[in-house]
């Protein structure tokens, strides 16, 4: 498993310093519309729009990415980072681990399309990220897709456990917008998309 150490500033740095006051919101803040849902469906679906005219018009390199994250500010930052690096396609967002596991089970039953990548936080409501990783690791259909852990934790124990459970990459959540945007380049490379 690869690991990326991202410089982060002390927690006392105000988020408004770079124009995103909500980025410092608690990672335990509930996402709008989350809650129990008997049918496994993404809490939200976003179209990732390529900034490149050629990619936007042709639909080439269109991907489906699953993001399991309960903090709406982090969801938006990941979306911006993907679009900044011309990653076009669909972003499916689940606000808790239980819905992500239902989604994996739905794919396993043959009633859904396998995504190209999964990005998840470890600290999730209902079911933790490690359980989502375990479920994905047992999956025959999703086992080979890249999985990125994007967490506020920098603990060696969390990194080691994520690697043991099959995560391809562990990234610490950045504190600055420019650092978040650089994550898009890393994800593009992991998706094996041609350089933009």
PDB file of N, CA and C in Angstrom, residues 46-67 75-92 113 115-119 146 148 169 171 180-196:
ATOM      1  N   UNK A  46     -23.411  12.809  -8.165  1.00  0.00           N
ATOM      2  CA  UNK A  46     -22.889  14.007  -8.804  1.00  0.00           C
ATOM      3  C   UNK A  46     -22.308  13.619 -10.154  1.00  0.00           C
ATOM      4  N   UNK A  47     -22.497  14.476 -11.119  1.00  0.00           N
ATOM      5  CA  UNK A  47     -21.828  14.311 -12.399  1.00  0.00           C
ATOM      6  C   UNK A  47     -20.503  15.041 -12.292  1.00  0.00           C
ATOM      7  N   UNK A  48     -19.429  14.319 -12.534  1.00  0.00           N
ATOM      8  CA  UNK A  48     -18.100  14.925 -12.541  1.00  0.00           C
ATOM      9  C   UNK A  48     -17.874  15.502 -13.925  1.00  0.00           C
ATOM     10  N   UNK A  49     -17.705  16.798 -13.978  1.00  0.00           N
ATOM     11  CA  UNK A  49     -17.557  17.478 -15.259  1.00  0.00           C
ATOM     12  C   UNK A  49     -16.092  17.764 -15.540  1.00  0.00           C
ATOM     13  N   UNK A  50     -15.655  17.264 -16.669  1.00  0.00           N
ATOM     14  CA  UNK A  50     -14.284  17.515 -17.089  1.00  0.00           C
ATOM     15  C   UNK A  50     -14.141  18.975 -17.491  1.00  0.00           C
ATOM     16  N   UNK A  51     -13.015  19.574 -17.128  1.00  0.00           N
ATOM     17  CA  UNK A  51     -12.747  20.953 -17.524  1.00  0.00           C
ATOM     18  C   UNK A  51     -12.286  21.011 -18.970  1.00  0.00           C
ATOM     19  N   UNK A  52     -11.847  19.885 -19.510  1.00  0.00           N
ATOM     20  CA  UNK A  52     -11.352  19.813 -20.878  1.00  0.00           C
ATOM     21  C   UNK A  52     -12.526  19.628 -21.838  1.00  0.00           C
ATOM     22  N   UNK A  53     -12.601  20.470 -22.853  1.00  0.00           N
ATOM     23  CA  UNK A  53     -13.673  20.372 -23.855  1.00  0.00           C
ATOM     24  C   UNK A  53     -13.662  19.006 -24.537  1.00  0.00           C
ATOM     25  N   UNK A  54     -12.458  18.510 -24.880  1.00  0.00           N
ATOM     26  CA  UNK A  54     -12.359  17.230 -25.588  1.00  0.00           C
ATOM     27  C   UNK A  54     -12.943  16.102 -24.746  1.00  0.00           C
ATOM     28  N   UNK A  55     -12.592  16.039 -23.467  1.00  0.00           N
ATOM     29  CA  UNK A  55     -13.114  14.978 -22.599  1.00  0.00           C
ATOM     30  C   UNK A  55     -14.599  15.135 -22.349  1.00  0.00           C
ATOM     31  N   UNK A  56     -15.059  16.391 -22.194  1.00  0.00           N
ATOM     32  CA  UNK A  56     -16.463  16.631 -21.893  1.00  0.00           C
ATOM     33  C   UNK A  56     -17.342  16.196 -23.055  1.00  0.00           C
ATOM     34  N   UNK A  57     -16.911  16.512 -24.292  1.00  0.00           N
ATOM     35  CA  UNK A  57     -17.734  16.222 -25.460  1.00  0.00           C
ATOM     36  C   UNK A  57     -17.693  14.755 -25.859  1.00  0.00           C
ATOM     37  N   UNK A  58     -16.556  14.091 -25.676  1.00  0.00           N
ATOM     38  CA  UNK A  58     -16.426  12.715 -26.149  1.00  0.00           C
ATOM     39  C   UNK A  58     -16.920  11.686 -25.143  1.00  0.00           C
ATOM     40  N   UNK A  59     -16.927  12.038 -23.867  1.00  0.00           N
ATOM     41  CA  UNK A  59     -17.307  11.074 -22.839  1.00  0.00           C
ATOM     42  C   UNK A  59     -16.233  10.039 -22.589  1.00  0.00           C
ATOM     43  N   UNK A  60     -15.031  10.235 -23.207  1.00  0.00           N
ATOM     44  CA  UNK A  60     -13.944   9.290 -22.996  1.00  0.00           C
ATOM     45  C   UNK A  60     -13.483   9.352 -21.545  1.00  0.00           C
ATOM     46  N   UNK A  61     -12.958   8.255 -21.116  1.00  0.00           N
ATOM     47  CA  UNK A  61     -12.386   8.171 -19.770  1.00  0.00           C
ATOM     48  C   UNK A  61     -13.407   8.482 -18.676  1.00  0.00           C
ATOM     49  N   UNK A  62     -14.669   8.227 -18.933  1.00  0.00           N
ATOM     50  CA  UNK A  62     -15.702   8.449 -17.936  1.00  0.00           C
ATOM     51  C   UNK A  62     -15.642   7.319 -16.904  1.00  0.00           C
ATOM     52  N   UNK A  63     -15.635   7.695 -15.640  1.00  0.00           N
ATOM     53  CA  UNK A  63     -15.508   6.716 -14.560  1.00  0.00           C
ATOM     54  C   UNK A  63     -16.652   6.868 -13.565  1.00  0.00           C
ATOM     55  N   UNK A  64     -16.835   5.830 -12.757  1.00  0.00           N
ATOM     56  CA  UNK A  64     -17.758   5.876 -11.628  1.00  0.00           C
ATOM     57  C   UNK A  64     -16.937   5.685 -10.365  1.00  0.00           C
ATOM     58  N   UNK A  65     -17.054   6.657  -9.463  1.00  0.00           N
ATOM     59  CA  UNK A  65     -16.311   6.626  -8.211  1.00  0.00           C
ATOM     60  C   UNK A  65     -17.303   6.629  -7.056  1.00  0.00           C
ATOM     61  N   UNK A  66     -17.107   5.724  -6.102  1.00  0.00           N
ATOM     62  CA  UNK A  66     -17.911   5.690  -4.885  1.00  0.00           C
ATOM     63  C   UNK A  66     -17.115   6.404  -3.795  1.00  0.00           C
ATOM     64  N   UNK A  67     -17.765   7.367  -3.157  1.00  0.00           N
ATOM     65  CA  UNK A  67     -17.170   8.098  -2.035  1.00  0.00           C
ATOM     66  C   UNK A  67     -18.016   7.833  -0.800  1.00  0.00           C
ATOM     67  N   UNK A  75     -16.885  15.979   1.068  1.00  0.00           N
ATOM     68  CA  UNK A  75     -17.470  15.487  -0.183  1.00  0.00           C
ATOM     69  C   UNK A  75     -17.259  16.523  -1.282  1.00  0.00           C
ATOM     70  N   UNK A  76     -17.583  17.752  -0.978  1.00  0.00           N
ATOM     71  CA  UNK A  76     -17.444  18.821  -1.987  1.00  0.00           C
ATOM     72  C   UNK A  76     -15.986  19.012  -2.399  1.00  0.00           C
ATOM     73  N   UNK A  77     -15.070  18.940  -1.462  1.00  0.00           N
ATOM     74  CA  UNK A  77     -13.656  19.109  -1.779  1.00  0.00           C
ATOM     75  C   UNK A  77     -13.124  17.971  -2.654  1.00  0.00           C
ATOM     76  N   UNK A  78     -13.562  16.752  -2.394  1.00  0.00           N
ATOM     77  CA  UNK A  78     -13.158  15.627  -3.239  1.00  0.00           C
ATOM     78  C   UNK A  78     -13.716  15.824  -4.649  1.00  0.00           C
ATOM     79  N   UNK A  79     -14.967  16.243  -4.744  1.00  0.00           N
ATOM     80  CA  UNK A  79     -15.573  16.488  -6.053  1.00  0.00           C
ATOM     81  C   UNK A  79     -14.772  17.542  -6.830  1.00  0.00           C
ATOM     82  N   UNK A  80     -14.432  18.629  -6.173  1.00  0.00           N
ATOM     83  CA  UNK A  80     -13.664  19.697  -6.823  1.00  0.00           C
ATOM     84  C   UNK A  80     -12.289  19.174  -7.256  1.00  0.00           C
ATOM     85  N   UNK A  81     -11.634  18.396  -6.390  1.00  0.00           N
ATOM     86  CA  UNK A  81     -10.311  17.853  -6.721  1.00  0.00           C
ATOM     87  C   UNK A  81     -10.375  16.948  -7.951  1.00  0.00           C
ATOM     88  N   UNK A  82     -11.416  16.122  -8.049  1.00  0.00           N
ATOM     89  CA  UNK A  82     -11.572  15.236  -9.200  1.00  0.00           C
ATOM     90  C   UNK A  82     -11.782  16.050 -10.477  1.00  0.00           C
ATOM     91  N   UNK A  83     -12.671  17.034 -10.410  1.00  0.00           N
ATOM     92  CA  UNK A  83     -12.964  17.851 -11.589  1.00  0.00           C
ATOM     93  C   UNK A  83     -11.761  18.705 -11.987  1.00  0.00           C
ATOM     94  N   UNK A  84     -11.006  19.166 -11.008  1.00  0.00           N
ATOM     95  CA  UNK A  84      -9.821  19.981 -11.286  1.00  0.00           C
ATOM     96  C   UNK A  84      -8.804  19.211 -12.131  1.00  0.00           C
ATOM     97  N   UNK A  85      -8.803  17.897 -12.011  1.00  0.00           N
ATOM     98  CA  UNK A  85      -7.862  17.061 -12.758  1.00  0.00           C
ATOM     99  C   UNK A  85      -8.554  16.295 -13.881  1.00  0.00           C
ATOM    100  N   UNK A  86      -9.631  16.877 -14.388  1.00  0.00           N
ATOM    101  CA  UNK A  86     -10.354  16.368 -15.567  1.00  0.00           C
ATOM    102  C   UNK A  86     -10.799  14.922 -15.434  1.00  0.00           C
ATOM    103  N   UNK A  87     -11.209  14.539 -14.248  1.00  0.00           N
ATOM    104  CA  UNK A  87     -11.784  13.210 -14.055  1.00  0.00           C
ATOM    105  C   UNK A  87     -13.291  13.361 -14.235  1.00  0.00           C
ATOM    106  N   UNK A  88     -13.780  12.819 -15.340  1.00  0.00           N
ATOM    107  CA  UNK A  88     -15.194  12.959 -15.695  1.00  0.00           C
ATOM    108  C   UNK A  88     -15.926  11.658 -15.400  1.00  0.00           C
ATOM    109  N   UNK A  89     -17.213  11.777 -15.112  1.00  0.00           N
ATOM    110  CA  UNK A  89     -18.027  10.593 -14.863  1.00  0.00           C
ATOM    111  C   UNK A  89     -19.050  10.847 -13.782  1.00  0.00           C
ATOM    112  N   UNK A  90     -19.184   9.878 -12.875  1.00  0.00           N
ATOM    113  CA  UNK A  90     -20.196   9.948 -11.832  1.00  0.00           C
ATOM    114  C   UNK A  90     -19.560   9.705 -10.469  1.00  0.00           C
ATOM    115  N   UNK A  91     -19.973  10.503  -9.502  1.00  0.00           N
ATOM    116  CA  UNK A  91     -19.543  10.346  -8.117  1.00  0.00           C
ATOM    117  C   UNK A  91     -20.762   9.948  -7.305  1.00  0.00           C
ATOM    118  N   UNK A  92     -20.733   8.739  -6.727  1.00  0.00           N
ATOM    119  CA  UNK A  92     -21.817   8.240  -5.875  1.00  0.00           C
ATOM    120  C   UNK A  92     -21.376   8.412  -4.433  1.00  0.00           C
ATOM    121  N   UNK A 113     -23.850  -1.798 -11.311  1.00  0.00           N
ATOM    122  CA  UNK A 113     -22.591  -1.667 -12.061  1.00  0.00           C
ATOM    123  C   UNK A 113     -21.433  -1.459 -11.094  1.00  0.00           C
ATOM    124  N   UNK A 115     -18.168   0.014  -9.660  1.00  0.00           N
ATOM    125  CA  UNK A 115     -17.479   1.297  -9.824  1.00  0.00           C
ATOM    126  C   UNK A 115     -16.019   1.087 -10.217  1.00  0.00           C
ATOM    127  N   UNK A 116     -15.373   2.177 -10.614  1.00  0.00           N
ATOM    128  CA  UNK A 116     -13.964   2.129 -11.001  1.00  0.00           C
ATOM    129  C   UNK A 116     -13.035   2.375  -9.819  1.00  0.00           C
ATOM    130  N   UNK A 117     -13.562   2.984  -8.761  1.00  0.00           N
ATOM    131  CA  UNK A 117     -12.749   3.308  -7.583  1.00  0.00           C
ATOM    132  C   UNK A 117     -13.666   3.544  -6.394  1.00  0.00           C
ATOM    133  N   UNK A 118     -13.120   3.292  -5.206  1.00  0.00           N
ATOM    134  CA  UNK A 118     -13.824   3.617  -3.966  1.00  0.00           C
ATOM    135  C   UNK A 118     -12.898   4.456  -3.094  1.00  0.00           C
ATOM    136  N   UNK A 119     -13.457   5.533  -2.552  1.00  0.00           N
ATOM    137  CA  UNK A 119     -12.742   6.393  -1.609  1.00  0.00           C
ATOM    138  C   UNK A 119     -13.558   6.379  -0.335  1.00  0.00           C
ATOM    139  N   UNK A 146      -9.430  -0.116  -7.257  1.00  0.00           N
ATOM    140  CA  UNK A 146      -8.619   0.640  -6.296  1.00  0.00           C
ATOM    141  C   UNK A 146      -9.469   1.217  -5.170  1.00  0.00           C
ATOM    142  N   UNK A 148      -9.127   3.869  -1.865  1.00  0.00           N
ATOM    143  CA  UNK A 148      -8.333   4.906  -1.212  1.00  0.00           C
ATOM    144  C   UNK A 148      -8.990   5.252   0.109  1.00  0.00           C
ATOM    145  N   UNK A 169      -4.225   2.832  -1.123  1.00  0.00           N
ATOM    146  CA  UNK A 169      -3.590   4.097  -0.787  1.00  0.00           C
ATOM    147  C   UNK A 169      -4.251   4.668   0.464  1.00  0.00           C
ATOM    148  N   UNK A 171      -4.499   8.281   2.481  1.00  0.00           N
ATOM    149  CA  UNK A 171      -4.230   9.720   2.439  1.00  0.00           C
ATOM    150  C   UNK A 171      -4.808  10.386   3.678  1.00  0.00           C
ATOM    151  N   UNK A 180      -5.825  19.663  -1.126  1.00  0.00           N
ATOM    152  CA  UNK A 180      -6.956  18.826  -1.541  1.00  0.00           C
ATOM    153  C   UNK A 180      -6.944  18.661  -3.053  1.00  0.00           C
ATOM    154  N   UNK A 181      -6.689  19.742  -3.766  1.00  0.00           N
ATOM    155  CA  UNK A 181      -6.691  19.679  -5.225  1.00  0.00           C
ATOM    156  C   UNK A 181      -5.628  18.718  -5.745  1.00  0.00           C
ATOM    157  N   UNK A 182      -4.486  18.646  -5.083  1.00  0.00           N
ATOM    158  CA  UNK A 182      -3.424  17.724  -5.500  1.00  0.00           C
ATOM    159  C   UNK A 182      -3.849  16.262  -5.356  1.00  0.00           C
ATOM    160  N   UNK A 183      -4.794  15.994  -4.475  1.00  0.00           N
ATOM    161  CA  UNK A 183      -5.306  14.626  -4.345  1.00  0.00           C
ATOM    162  C   UNK A 183      -5.909  14.160  -5.665  1.00  0.00           C
ATOM    163  N   UNK A 184      -6.520  15.080  -6.404  1.00  0.00           N
ATOM    164  CA  UNK A 184      -7.111  14.726  -7.701  1.00  0.00           C
ATOM    165  C   UNK A 184      -6.093  14.122  -8.653  1.00  0.00           C
ATOM    166  N   UNK A 185      -4.874  14.655  -8.659  1.00  0.00           N
ATOM    167  CA  UNK A 185      -3.818  14.113  -9.525  1.00  0.00           C
ATOM    168  C   UNK A 185      -3.459  12.690  -9.106  1.00  0.00           C
ATOM    169  N   UNK A 186      -3.401  12.451  -7.814  1.00  0.00           N
ATOM    170  CA  UNK A 186      -3.085  11.116  -7.292  1.00  0.00           C
ATOM    171  C   UNK A 186      -4.177  10.125  -7.669  1.00  0.00           C
ATOM    172  N   UNK A 187      -5.444  10.549  -7.553  1.00  0.00           N
ATOM    173  CA  UNK A 187      -6.555   9.665  -7.892  1.00  0.00           C
ATOM    174  C   UNK A 187      -6.591   9.384  -9.390  1.00  0.00           C
ATOM    175  N   UNK A 188      -6.315  10.394 -10.203  1.00  0.00           N
ATOM    176  CA  UNK A 188      -6.264  10.217 -11.658  1.00  0.00           C
ATOM    177  C   UNK A 188      -5.217   9.165 -12.023  1.00  0.00           C
ATOM    178  N   UNK A 189      -4.056   9.241 -11.394  1.00  0.00           N
ATOM    179  CA  UNK A 189      -2.982   8.285 -11.646  1.00  0.00           C
ATOM    180  C   UNK A 189      -3.398   6.876 -11.228  1.00  0.00           C
ATOM    181  N   UNK A 190      -4.044   6.754 -10.068  1.00  0.00           N
ATOM    182  CA  UNK A 190      -4.489   5.453  -9.577  1.00  0.00           C
ATOM    183  C   UNK A 190      -5.554   4.844 -10.490  1.00  0.00           C
ATOM    184  N   UNK A 191      -6.361   5.702 -11.129  1.00  0.00           N
ATOM    185  CA  UNK A 191      -7.373   5.233 -12.095  1.00  0.00           C
ATOM    186  C   UNK A 191      -6.748   4.859 -13.439  1.00  0.00           C
ATOM    187  N   UNK A 192      -5.470   5.161 -13.583  1.00  0.00           N
ATOM    188  CA  UNK A 192      -4.729   4.879 -14.832  1.00  0.00           C
ATOM    189  C   UNK A 192      -5.325   5.609 -16.018  1.00  0.00           C
ATOM    190  N   UNK A 193      -5.750   6.843 -15.782  1.00  0.00           N
ATOM    191  CA  UNK A 193      -6.240   7.670 -16.868  1.00  0.00           C
ATOM    192  C   UNK A 193      -5.040   8.332 -17.545  1.00  0.00           C
ATOM    193  N   UNK A 194      -5.138   8.608 -18.838  1.00  0.00           N
ATOM    194  CA  UNK A 194      -4.014   9.266 -19.513  1.00  0.00           C
ATOM    195  C   UNK A 194      -3.799  10.668 -18.932  1.00  0.00           C
ATOM    196  N   UNK A 195      -2.590  11.173 -19.019  1.00  0.00           N
ATOM    197  CA  UNK A 195      -2.316  12.510 -18.488  1.00  0.00           C
ATOM    198  C   UNK A 195      -3.241  13.544 -19.134  1.00  0.00           C
ATOM    199  N   UNK A 196      -3.658  14.534 -18.335  1.00  0.00           N
ATOM    200  CA  UNK A 196      -4.552  15.554 -18.895  1.00  0.00           C
ATOM    201  C   UNK A 196      -3.775  16.727 -19.396  1.00  0.00           C
TER     202      UNK A 196
END
